[in-house]
Short mmCIF file of C-alpha atoms in Angstrom, two decimals:
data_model
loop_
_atom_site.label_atom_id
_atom_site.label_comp_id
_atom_site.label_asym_id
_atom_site.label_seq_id
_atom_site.Cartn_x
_atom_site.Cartn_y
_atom_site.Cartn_z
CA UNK A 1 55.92 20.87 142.46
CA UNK A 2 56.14 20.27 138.68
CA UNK A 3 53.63 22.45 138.11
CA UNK A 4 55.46 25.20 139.70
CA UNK A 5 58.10 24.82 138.09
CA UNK A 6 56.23 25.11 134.91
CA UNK A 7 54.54 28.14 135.94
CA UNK A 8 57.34 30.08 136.92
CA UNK A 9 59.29 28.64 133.28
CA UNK A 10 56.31 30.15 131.71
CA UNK A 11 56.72 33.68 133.37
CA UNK A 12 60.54 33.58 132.33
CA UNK A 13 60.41 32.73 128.97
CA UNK A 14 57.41 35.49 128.81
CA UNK A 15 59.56 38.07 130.47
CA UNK A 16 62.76 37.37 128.91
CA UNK A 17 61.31 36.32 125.38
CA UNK A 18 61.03 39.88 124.10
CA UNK A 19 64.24 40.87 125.84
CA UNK A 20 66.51 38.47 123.83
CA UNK A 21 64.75 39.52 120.62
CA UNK A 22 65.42 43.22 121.24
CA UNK A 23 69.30 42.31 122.12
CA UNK A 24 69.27 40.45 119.11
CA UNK A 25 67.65 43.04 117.16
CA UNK A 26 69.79 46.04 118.69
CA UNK A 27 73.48 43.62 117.85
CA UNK A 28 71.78 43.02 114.30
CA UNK A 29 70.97 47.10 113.60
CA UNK A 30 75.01 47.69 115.19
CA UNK A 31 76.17 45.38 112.15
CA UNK A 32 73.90 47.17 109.84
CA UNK A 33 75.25 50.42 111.08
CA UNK A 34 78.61 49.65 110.85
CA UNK A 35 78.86 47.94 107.24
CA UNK A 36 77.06 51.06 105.89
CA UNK A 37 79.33 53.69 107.75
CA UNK A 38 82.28 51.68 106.26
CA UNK A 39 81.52 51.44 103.04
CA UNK A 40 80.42 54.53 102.71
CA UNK A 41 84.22 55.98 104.44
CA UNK A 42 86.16 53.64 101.98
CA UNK A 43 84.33 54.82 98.87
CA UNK A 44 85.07 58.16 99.80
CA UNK A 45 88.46 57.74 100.94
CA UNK A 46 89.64 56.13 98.00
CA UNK A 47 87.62 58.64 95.60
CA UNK A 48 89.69 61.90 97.47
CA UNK A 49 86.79 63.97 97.14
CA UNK A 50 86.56 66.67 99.92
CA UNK A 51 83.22 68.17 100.73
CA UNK A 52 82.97 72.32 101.11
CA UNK A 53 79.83 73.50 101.67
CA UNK A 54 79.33 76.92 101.85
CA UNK A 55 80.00 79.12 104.99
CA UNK A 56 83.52 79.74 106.06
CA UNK A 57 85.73 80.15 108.89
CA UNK A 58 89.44 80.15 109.38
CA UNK A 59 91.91 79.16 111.52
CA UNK A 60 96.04 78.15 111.30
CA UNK A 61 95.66 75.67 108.88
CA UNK A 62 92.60 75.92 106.18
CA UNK A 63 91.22 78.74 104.96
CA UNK A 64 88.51 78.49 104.65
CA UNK A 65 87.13 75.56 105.89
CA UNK A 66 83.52 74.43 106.07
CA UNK A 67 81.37 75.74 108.85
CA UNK A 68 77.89 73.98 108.25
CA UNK A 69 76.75 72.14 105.79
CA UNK A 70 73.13 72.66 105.88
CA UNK A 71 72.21 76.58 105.82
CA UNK A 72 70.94 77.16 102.55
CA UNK A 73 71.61 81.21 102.26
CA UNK A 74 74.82 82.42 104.48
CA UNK A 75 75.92 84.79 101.13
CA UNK A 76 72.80 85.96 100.46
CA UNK A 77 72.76 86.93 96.92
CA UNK A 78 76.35 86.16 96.45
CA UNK A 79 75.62 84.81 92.90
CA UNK A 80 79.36 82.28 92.69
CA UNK A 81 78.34 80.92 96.11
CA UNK A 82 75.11 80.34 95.77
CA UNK A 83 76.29 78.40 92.50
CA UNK A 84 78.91 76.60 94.49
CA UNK A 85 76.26 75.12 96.83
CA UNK A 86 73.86 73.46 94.54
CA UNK A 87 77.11 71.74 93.14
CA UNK A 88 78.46 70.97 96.56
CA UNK A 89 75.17 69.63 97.86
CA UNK A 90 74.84 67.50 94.70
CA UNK A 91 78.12 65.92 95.43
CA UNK A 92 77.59 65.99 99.13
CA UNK A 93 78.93 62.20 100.34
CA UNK A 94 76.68 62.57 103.37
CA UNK A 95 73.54 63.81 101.98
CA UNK A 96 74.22 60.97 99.28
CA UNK A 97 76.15 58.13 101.21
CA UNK A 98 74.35 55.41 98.51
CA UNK A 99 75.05 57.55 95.57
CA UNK A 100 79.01 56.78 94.12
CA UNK A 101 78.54 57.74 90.60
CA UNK A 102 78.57 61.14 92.61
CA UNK A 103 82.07 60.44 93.25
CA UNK A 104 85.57 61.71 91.64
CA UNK A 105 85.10 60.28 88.26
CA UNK A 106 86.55 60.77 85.31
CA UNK A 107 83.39 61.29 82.85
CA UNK A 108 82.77 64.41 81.16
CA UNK A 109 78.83 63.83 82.87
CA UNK A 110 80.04 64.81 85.81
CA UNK A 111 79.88 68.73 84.51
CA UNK A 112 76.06 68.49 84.05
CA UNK A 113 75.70 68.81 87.53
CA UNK A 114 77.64 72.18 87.15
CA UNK A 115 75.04 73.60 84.46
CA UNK A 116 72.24 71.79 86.26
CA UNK A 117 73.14 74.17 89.31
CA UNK A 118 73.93 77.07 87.11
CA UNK A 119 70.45 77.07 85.33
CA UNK A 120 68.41 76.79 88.62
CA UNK A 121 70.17 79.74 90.38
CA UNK A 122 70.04 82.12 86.91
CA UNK A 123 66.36 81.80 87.04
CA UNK A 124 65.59 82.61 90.58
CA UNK A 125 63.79 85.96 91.21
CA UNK A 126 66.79 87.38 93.24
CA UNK A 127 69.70 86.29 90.55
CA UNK A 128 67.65 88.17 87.79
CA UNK A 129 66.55 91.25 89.64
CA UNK A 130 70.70 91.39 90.98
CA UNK A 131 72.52 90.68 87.31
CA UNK A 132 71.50 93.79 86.13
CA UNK A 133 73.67 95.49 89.05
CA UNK A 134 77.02 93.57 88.46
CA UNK A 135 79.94 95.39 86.52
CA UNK A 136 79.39 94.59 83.01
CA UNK A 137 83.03 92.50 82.68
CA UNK A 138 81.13 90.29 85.63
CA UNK A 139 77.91 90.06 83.15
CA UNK A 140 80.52 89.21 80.34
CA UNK A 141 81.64 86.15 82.52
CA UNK A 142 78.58 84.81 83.72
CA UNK A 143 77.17 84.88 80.36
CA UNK A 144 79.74 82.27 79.42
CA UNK A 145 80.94 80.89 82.71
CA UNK A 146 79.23 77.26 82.37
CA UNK A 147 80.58 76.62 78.81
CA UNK A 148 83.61 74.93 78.27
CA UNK A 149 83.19 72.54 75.35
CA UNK A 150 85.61 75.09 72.92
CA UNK A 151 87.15 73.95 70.17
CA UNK A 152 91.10 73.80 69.17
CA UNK A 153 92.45 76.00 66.64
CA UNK A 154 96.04 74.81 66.15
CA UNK A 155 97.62 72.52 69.06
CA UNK A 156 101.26 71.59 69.20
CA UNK A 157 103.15 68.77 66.77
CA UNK A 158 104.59 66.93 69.58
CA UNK A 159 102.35 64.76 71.86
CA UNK A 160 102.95 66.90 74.10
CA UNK A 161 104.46 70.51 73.27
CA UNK A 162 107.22 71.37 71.61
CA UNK A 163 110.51 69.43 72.63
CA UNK A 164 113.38 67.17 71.46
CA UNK A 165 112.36 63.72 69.25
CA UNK A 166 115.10 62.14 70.76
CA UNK A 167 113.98 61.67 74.31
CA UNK A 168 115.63 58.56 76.07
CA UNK A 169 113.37 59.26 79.08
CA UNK A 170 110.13 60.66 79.87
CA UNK A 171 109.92 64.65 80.01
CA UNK A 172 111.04 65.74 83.62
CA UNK A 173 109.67 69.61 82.91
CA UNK A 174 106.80 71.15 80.70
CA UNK A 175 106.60 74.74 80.31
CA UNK A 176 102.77 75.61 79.90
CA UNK A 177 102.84 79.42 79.05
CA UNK A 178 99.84 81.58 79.24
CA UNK A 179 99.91 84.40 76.50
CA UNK A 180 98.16 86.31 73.71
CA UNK A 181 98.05 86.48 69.56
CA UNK A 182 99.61 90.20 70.35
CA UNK A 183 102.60 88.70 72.46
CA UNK A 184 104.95 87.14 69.67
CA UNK A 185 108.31 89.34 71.32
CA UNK A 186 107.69 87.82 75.15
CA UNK A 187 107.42 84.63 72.76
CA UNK A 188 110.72 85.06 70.84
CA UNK A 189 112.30 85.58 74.06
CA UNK A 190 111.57 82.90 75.94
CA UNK A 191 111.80 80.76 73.41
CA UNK A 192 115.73 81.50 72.95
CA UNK A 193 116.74 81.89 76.64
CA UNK A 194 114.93 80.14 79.79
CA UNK A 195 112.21 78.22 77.84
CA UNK A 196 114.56 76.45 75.22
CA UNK A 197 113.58 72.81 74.89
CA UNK A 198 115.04 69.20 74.33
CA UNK A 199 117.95 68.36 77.44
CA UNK A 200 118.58 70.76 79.52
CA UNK A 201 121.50 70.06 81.98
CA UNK A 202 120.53 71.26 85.99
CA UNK A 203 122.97 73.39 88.47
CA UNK A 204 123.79 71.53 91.69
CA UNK A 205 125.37 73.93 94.37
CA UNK A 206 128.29 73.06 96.48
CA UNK A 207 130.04 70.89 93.50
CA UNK A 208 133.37 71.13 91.45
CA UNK A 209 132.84 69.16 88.83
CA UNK A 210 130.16 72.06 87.28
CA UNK A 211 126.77 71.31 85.62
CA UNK A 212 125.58 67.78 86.81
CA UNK A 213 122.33 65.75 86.06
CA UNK A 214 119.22 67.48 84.18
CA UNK A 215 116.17 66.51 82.06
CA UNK A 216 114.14 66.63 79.00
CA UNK A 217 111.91 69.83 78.86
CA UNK A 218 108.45 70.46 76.84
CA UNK A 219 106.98 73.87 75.93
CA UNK A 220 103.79 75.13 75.21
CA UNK A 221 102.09 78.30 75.10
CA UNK A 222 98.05 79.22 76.04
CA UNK A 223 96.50 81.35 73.64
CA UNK A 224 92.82 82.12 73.33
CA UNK A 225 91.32 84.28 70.42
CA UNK A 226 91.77 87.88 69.89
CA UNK A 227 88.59 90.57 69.36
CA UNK A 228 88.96 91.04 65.68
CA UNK A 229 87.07 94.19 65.76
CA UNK A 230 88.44 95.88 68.51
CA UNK A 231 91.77 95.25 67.36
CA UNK A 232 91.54 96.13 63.77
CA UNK A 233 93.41 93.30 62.13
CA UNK A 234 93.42 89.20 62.16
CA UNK A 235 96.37 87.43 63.55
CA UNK A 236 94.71 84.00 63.07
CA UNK A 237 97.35 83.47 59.57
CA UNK A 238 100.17 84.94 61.65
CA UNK A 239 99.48 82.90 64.69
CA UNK A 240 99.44 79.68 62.18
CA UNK A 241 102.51 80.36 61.01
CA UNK A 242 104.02 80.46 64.16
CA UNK A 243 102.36 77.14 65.09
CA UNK A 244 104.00 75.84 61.82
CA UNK A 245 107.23 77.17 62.68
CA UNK A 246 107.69 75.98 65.98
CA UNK A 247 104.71 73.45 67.11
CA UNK A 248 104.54 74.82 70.34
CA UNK A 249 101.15 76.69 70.36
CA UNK A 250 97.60 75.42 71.34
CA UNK A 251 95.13 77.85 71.09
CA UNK A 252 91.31 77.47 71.81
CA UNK A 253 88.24 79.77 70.06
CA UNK A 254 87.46 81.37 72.55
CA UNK A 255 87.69 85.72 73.48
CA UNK A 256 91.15 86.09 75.21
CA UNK A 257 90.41 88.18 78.04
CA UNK A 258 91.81 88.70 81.93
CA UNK A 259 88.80 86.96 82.72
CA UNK A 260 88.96 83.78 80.96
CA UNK A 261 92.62 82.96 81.98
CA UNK A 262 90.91 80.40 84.28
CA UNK A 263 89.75 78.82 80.65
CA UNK A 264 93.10 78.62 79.76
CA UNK A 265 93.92 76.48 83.19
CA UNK A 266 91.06 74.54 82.84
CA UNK A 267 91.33 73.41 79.04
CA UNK A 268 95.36 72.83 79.61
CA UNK A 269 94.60 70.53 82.43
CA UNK A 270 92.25 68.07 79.82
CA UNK A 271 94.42 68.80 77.38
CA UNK A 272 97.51 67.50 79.23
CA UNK A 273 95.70 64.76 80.66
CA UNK A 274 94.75 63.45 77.39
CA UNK A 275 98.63 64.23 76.05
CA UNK A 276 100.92 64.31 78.58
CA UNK A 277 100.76 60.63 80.54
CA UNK A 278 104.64 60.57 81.53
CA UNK A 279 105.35 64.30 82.13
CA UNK A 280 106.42 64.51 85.56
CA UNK A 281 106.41 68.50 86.41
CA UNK A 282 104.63 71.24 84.74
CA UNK A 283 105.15 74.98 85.02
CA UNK A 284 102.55 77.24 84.71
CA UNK A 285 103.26 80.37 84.32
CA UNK A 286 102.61 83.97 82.56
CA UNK A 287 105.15 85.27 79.61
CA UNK A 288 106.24 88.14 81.11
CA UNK A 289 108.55 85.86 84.02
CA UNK A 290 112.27 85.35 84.26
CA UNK A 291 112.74 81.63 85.15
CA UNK A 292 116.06 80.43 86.35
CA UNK A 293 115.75 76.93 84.67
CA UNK A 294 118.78 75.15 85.65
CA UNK A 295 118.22 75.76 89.06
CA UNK A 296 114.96 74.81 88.36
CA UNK A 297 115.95 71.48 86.69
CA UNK A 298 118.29 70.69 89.99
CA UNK A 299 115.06 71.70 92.35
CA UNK A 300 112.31 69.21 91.03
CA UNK A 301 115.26 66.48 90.58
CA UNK A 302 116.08 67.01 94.34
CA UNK A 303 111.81 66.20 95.03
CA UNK A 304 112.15 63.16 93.19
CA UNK A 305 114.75 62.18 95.00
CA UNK A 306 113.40 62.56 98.58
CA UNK A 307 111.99 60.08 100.87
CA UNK A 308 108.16 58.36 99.32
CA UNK A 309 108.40 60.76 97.01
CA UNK A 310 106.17 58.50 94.67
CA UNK A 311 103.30 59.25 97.37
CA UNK A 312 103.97 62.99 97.63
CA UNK A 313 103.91 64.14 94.05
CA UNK A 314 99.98 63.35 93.72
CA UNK A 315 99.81 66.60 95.90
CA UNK A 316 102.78 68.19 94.55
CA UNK A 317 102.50 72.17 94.24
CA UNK A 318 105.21 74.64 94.97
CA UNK A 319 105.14 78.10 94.33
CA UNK A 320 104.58 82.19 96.23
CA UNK A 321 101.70 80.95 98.50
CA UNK A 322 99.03 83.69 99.55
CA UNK A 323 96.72 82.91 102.25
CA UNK A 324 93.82 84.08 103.98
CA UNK A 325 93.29 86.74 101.29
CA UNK A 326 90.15 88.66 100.34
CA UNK A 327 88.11 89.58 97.12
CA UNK A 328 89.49 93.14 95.56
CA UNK A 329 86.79 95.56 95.95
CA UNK A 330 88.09 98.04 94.25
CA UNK A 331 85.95 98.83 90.76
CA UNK A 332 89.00 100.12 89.21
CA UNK A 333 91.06 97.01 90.10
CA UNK A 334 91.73 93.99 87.15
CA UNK A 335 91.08 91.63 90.03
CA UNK A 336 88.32 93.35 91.00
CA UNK A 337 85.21 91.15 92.48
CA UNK A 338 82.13 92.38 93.73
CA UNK A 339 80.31 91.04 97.14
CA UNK A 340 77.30 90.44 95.03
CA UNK A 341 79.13 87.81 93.11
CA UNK A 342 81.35 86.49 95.69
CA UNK A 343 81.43 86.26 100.10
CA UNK A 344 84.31 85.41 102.26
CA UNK A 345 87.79 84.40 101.71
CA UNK A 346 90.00 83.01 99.19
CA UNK A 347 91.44 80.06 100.17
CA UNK A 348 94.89 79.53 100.17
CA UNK A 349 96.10 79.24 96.54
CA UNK A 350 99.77 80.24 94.79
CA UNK A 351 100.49 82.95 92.57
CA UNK A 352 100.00 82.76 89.08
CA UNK A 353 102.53 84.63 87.61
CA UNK A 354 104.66 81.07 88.13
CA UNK A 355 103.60 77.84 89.89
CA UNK A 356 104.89 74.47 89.44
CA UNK A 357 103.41 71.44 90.28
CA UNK A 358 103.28 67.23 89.18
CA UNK A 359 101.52 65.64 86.45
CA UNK A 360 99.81 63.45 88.96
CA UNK A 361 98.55 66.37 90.29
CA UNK A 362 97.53 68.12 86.80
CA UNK A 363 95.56 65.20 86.34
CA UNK A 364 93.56 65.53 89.29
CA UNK A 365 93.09 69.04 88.58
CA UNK A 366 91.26 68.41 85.86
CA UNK A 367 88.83 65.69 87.67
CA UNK A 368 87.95 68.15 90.67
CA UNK A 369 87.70 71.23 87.81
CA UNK A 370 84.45 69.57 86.97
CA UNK A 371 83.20 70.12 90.20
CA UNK A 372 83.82 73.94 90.84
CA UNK A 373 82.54 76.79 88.79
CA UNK A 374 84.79 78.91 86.93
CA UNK A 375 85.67 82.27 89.08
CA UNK A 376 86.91 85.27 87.14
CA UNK A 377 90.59 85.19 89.12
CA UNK A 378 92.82 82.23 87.40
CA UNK A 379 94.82 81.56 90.43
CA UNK A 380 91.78 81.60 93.15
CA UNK A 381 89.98 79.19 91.10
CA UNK A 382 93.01 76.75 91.08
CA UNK A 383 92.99 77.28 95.06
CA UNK A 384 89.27 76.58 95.03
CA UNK A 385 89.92 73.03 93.21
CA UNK A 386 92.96 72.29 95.50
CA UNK A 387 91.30 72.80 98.67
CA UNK A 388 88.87 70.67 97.13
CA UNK A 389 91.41 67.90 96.90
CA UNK A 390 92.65 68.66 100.67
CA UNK A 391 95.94 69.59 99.22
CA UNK A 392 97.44 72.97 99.86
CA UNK A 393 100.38 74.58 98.03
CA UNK A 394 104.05 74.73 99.14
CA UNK A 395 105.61 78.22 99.76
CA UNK A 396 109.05 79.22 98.44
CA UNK A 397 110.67 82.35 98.73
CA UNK A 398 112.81 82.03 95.31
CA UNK A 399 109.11 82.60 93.71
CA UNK A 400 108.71 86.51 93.58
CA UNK A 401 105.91 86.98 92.01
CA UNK A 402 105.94 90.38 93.52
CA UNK A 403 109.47 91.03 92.07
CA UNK A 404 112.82 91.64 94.69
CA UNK A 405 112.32 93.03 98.30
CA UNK A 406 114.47 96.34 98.47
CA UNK A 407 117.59 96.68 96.58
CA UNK A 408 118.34 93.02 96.61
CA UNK A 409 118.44 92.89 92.77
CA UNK A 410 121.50 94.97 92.66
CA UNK A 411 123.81 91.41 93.89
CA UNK A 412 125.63 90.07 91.35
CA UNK A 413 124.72 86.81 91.43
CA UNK A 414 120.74 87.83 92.89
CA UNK A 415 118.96 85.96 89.54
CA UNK A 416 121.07 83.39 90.28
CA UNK A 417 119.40 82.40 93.88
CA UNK A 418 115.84 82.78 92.82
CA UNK A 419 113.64 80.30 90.65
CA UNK A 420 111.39 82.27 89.03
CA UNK A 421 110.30 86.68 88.93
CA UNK A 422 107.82 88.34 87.44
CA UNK A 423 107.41 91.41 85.20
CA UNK A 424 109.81 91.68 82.55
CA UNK A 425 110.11 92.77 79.75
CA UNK A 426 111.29 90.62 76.60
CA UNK A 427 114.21 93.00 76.39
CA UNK A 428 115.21 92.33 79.67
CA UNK A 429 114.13 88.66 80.05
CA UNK A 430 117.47 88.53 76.48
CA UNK A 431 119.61 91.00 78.82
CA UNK A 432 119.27 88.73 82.07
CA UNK A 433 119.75 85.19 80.40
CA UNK A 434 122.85 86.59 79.13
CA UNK A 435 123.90 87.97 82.54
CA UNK A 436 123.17 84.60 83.68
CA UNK A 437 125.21 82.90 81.45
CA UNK A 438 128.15 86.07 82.23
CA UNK A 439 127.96 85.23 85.85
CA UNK A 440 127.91 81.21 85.92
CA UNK A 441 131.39 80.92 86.79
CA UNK A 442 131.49 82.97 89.56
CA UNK A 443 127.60 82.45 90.91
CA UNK A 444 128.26 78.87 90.94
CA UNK A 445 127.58 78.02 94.91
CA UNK A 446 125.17 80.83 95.52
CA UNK A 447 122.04 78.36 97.13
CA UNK A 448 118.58 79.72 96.23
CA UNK A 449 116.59 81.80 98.70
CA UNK A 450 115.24 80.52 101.98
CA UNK A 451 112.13 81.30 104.21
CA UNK A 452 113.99 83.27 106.30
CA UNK A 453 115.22 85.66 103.57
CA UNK A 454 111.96 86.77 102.50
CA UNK A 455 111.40 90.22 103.21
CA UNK A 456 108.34 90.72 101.06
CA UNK A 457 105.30 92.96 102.10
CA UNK A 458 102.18 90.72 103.03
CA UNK A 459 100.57 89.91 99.99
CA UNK A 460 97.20 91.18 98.29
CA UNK A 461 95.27 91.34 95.32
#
């Protein structure tokens, strides 16, 4: 009897041996797994970094959005795209769970990944036999696109911009200006009506007792360098004097062209990072706006105020939002962007003839900006880093970047419901400050647009 009881102990431990050790095994390889899978999640949760590879598709709420991550030539010979996807598969959290000096950092290394990429798709076969057939403005860009290192000519007195010396709080507003050696009148005029600095007092509606609350305001403007040759004279001296005059300018050495506005975004964002810490808003914008600025003033206070606001500003952007549109293939167009160069949509990104968003934001900007090529259109490009960054802009009708719907304008107290319009002149930007000032009294309740007032046409480039 004992000895079948030892026989049949023997079978069991010899079936059930190798049974146990493969449970244990499988329960050990399910820790494993799951350590891995959330450290890798946290690490890339807490860096923010958002993954596009290339391929789009669209639907109500991204566009575009990432449709595979692992097809190598969807654009063909699309020469940004192809760019985009050596970068996107370096930084690619999935193909590179181990790697987190991949992640959203802060070092200037990070762009080597963006010449790395640039150098291996300028030498392929294709890239060199299709250069030759891009518009030579394209060719222009290209040849420059993966430098960025340009030095400062003349930056602004003030840490950062021009603006009051007696602040008793940080700067609530900074007016970063995008203009040209040859624009000193659009200058003038802003400087003396909507982009005056130091305190500037805010417009509540709905309120008796008049002008209540406001904030200190900053001002800069964006210069690069004028073409010497092609424009027969030097403004460098005048352009110094200027600086002198009223330490507002920063201008880099680099060719001021349509082209190389996205430069201009991409060197303010450093720049601010490195200057700005406490500025809470920034507007961006081109000189040839109107901006209301008291209304203004009243609007970002009112964001401040709102509930967690101290979480939403990191993703703060408001401003005419255009989705869903496509490249300008038109050869005669400014925007225009051939399909060898770039495929598919723009994602959703807000005009920039005036956009404002946080310094939290500005700051992050500048992190993802070493991550994404430069592209030719200013505004795209700052879509292409936000979409990056999962954060999408914020639409408001009182931005009319594509001026007044019908004959809307003609109200008396229409400049007084809007935050910002584009295209005018510095004439008219003196005539309509004044009107403003005229019509205070009896504009003083007017609210500012709402969604349901705008009548604009869809929106293209």
């Amino acid at each position: 009897m004992a000895q079948f009881h030892c026989r049949w102990r023997n079978v069991l431990i010899c079936v059930c041996s190798p049974c146990i050790c493969l449970a244990l095994l499988f329960i050990y390889a399910t820790i494993m797994v799951c350590i891995r899978m959330g450290s890798t999640a946290s690490s890339w949760a807490a860096e923010k970094n958002h993954f596009v590879a290339s391929g789009t598709f669209t639907n109500n709420s991204f566009a575009p959005l990432p449709k595979t991550f692992w097809e190598f030539h969807l654009h063909g010979d699309a020469f940004w795209n192809n760019l985009q996807q050596v970068t996107d598969r370096h930084f690619n959290p999935i193909l590179h769970p181990n790697d987190h000096k991949r992640g959203l950092g802060k070092s200037t290394s990070d762009e080597s990944p963006l010449r790395q990429s640039f150098s291996a798709v300028i030498n392929l076969d294709s890239t060199k036999r299709n250069f030759e057939k891009l518009p030579q403005q394209i060719q222009e860009f290209v040849s420059h696109m993966q430098k960025r290192d340009y030095p400062t000519i003349t930056q602004p007195d003030g840490v950062c911009g021009a603006g009051a010396k007696d602040e008793k709080e940080p700067p609530l507003l900074l007016l970063a200006i995008k203009t040209t050696e040859l624009n000193f009148k659009n200058r003038q005029a802003i400087r003396q009506t909507w982009g005056q600095v130091g305190w500037v007092a805010g417009q509540k509606t709905n309120s008796s007792r008049g002008e209540e609350g406001g904030g200190y305001v900053r001002r800069v403007f964006l210069l690069g360098k004028e073409n010497t040759e092609e424009l027969g004279v030097d403004l460098s001296d005048l352009v110094q004097l200027e600086s002198k005059r009223y330490g507002d300018i920063i201008q880099w050495d680099f060719k001021d062209t349509f082209y190389n506005l996205t430069l201009k975004d991409v060197l303010f964002w450093s720049w601010f990072s490195r200057s700005c810490g406490r500025t809470r808003f920034v507007f961006k914008g081109d000189d040839d706006v109107f901006v209301n600025t008291p209304k203004m003033i009243t609007y970002l206070q009112e964001q401040l105020k709102k509930p967690k606001a101290y979480k939403t500003m990191k993703d703060f952007m408001v401003g005419d939002v255009i989705g869903a549109a496509m490249p300008n293939r038109v050869n005669k167009s400014k925007y225009f962007v051939p399909d060898s160069f770039y495929k598919g949509f723009y994602p959703t990104y807000a005009g920039g003839g005036g956009v404002v968003y946080s310094g939290q934001l500005t700051k992050r900007l500048h992190n993802m900006s070493k991550k994404v090529h430069l592209f030719p259109i200013d505004d795209v490009y700052v879509g292409m880093c936000m979409i990056r960054l999962k954060v999408h802009p914020v639409h408001h009708p009182a931005f009319l970047t594509f001026d007044f719907p019908g004959k809307e304008e003609q109200e008396l107290c229409s400049y007084h419901r809007i935050l910002l319009v584009h295209k005018r002149s510095p004439h008219q930007v003196v005539k309509l400050w004044d009107h403003m000032n005229k019509t205070q009294t009896q504009c003083w309740d007017v609210p500012l647009k709402t969604v349901g007032e705008s009548k604009n046409k869809p929106k293209t480039l």
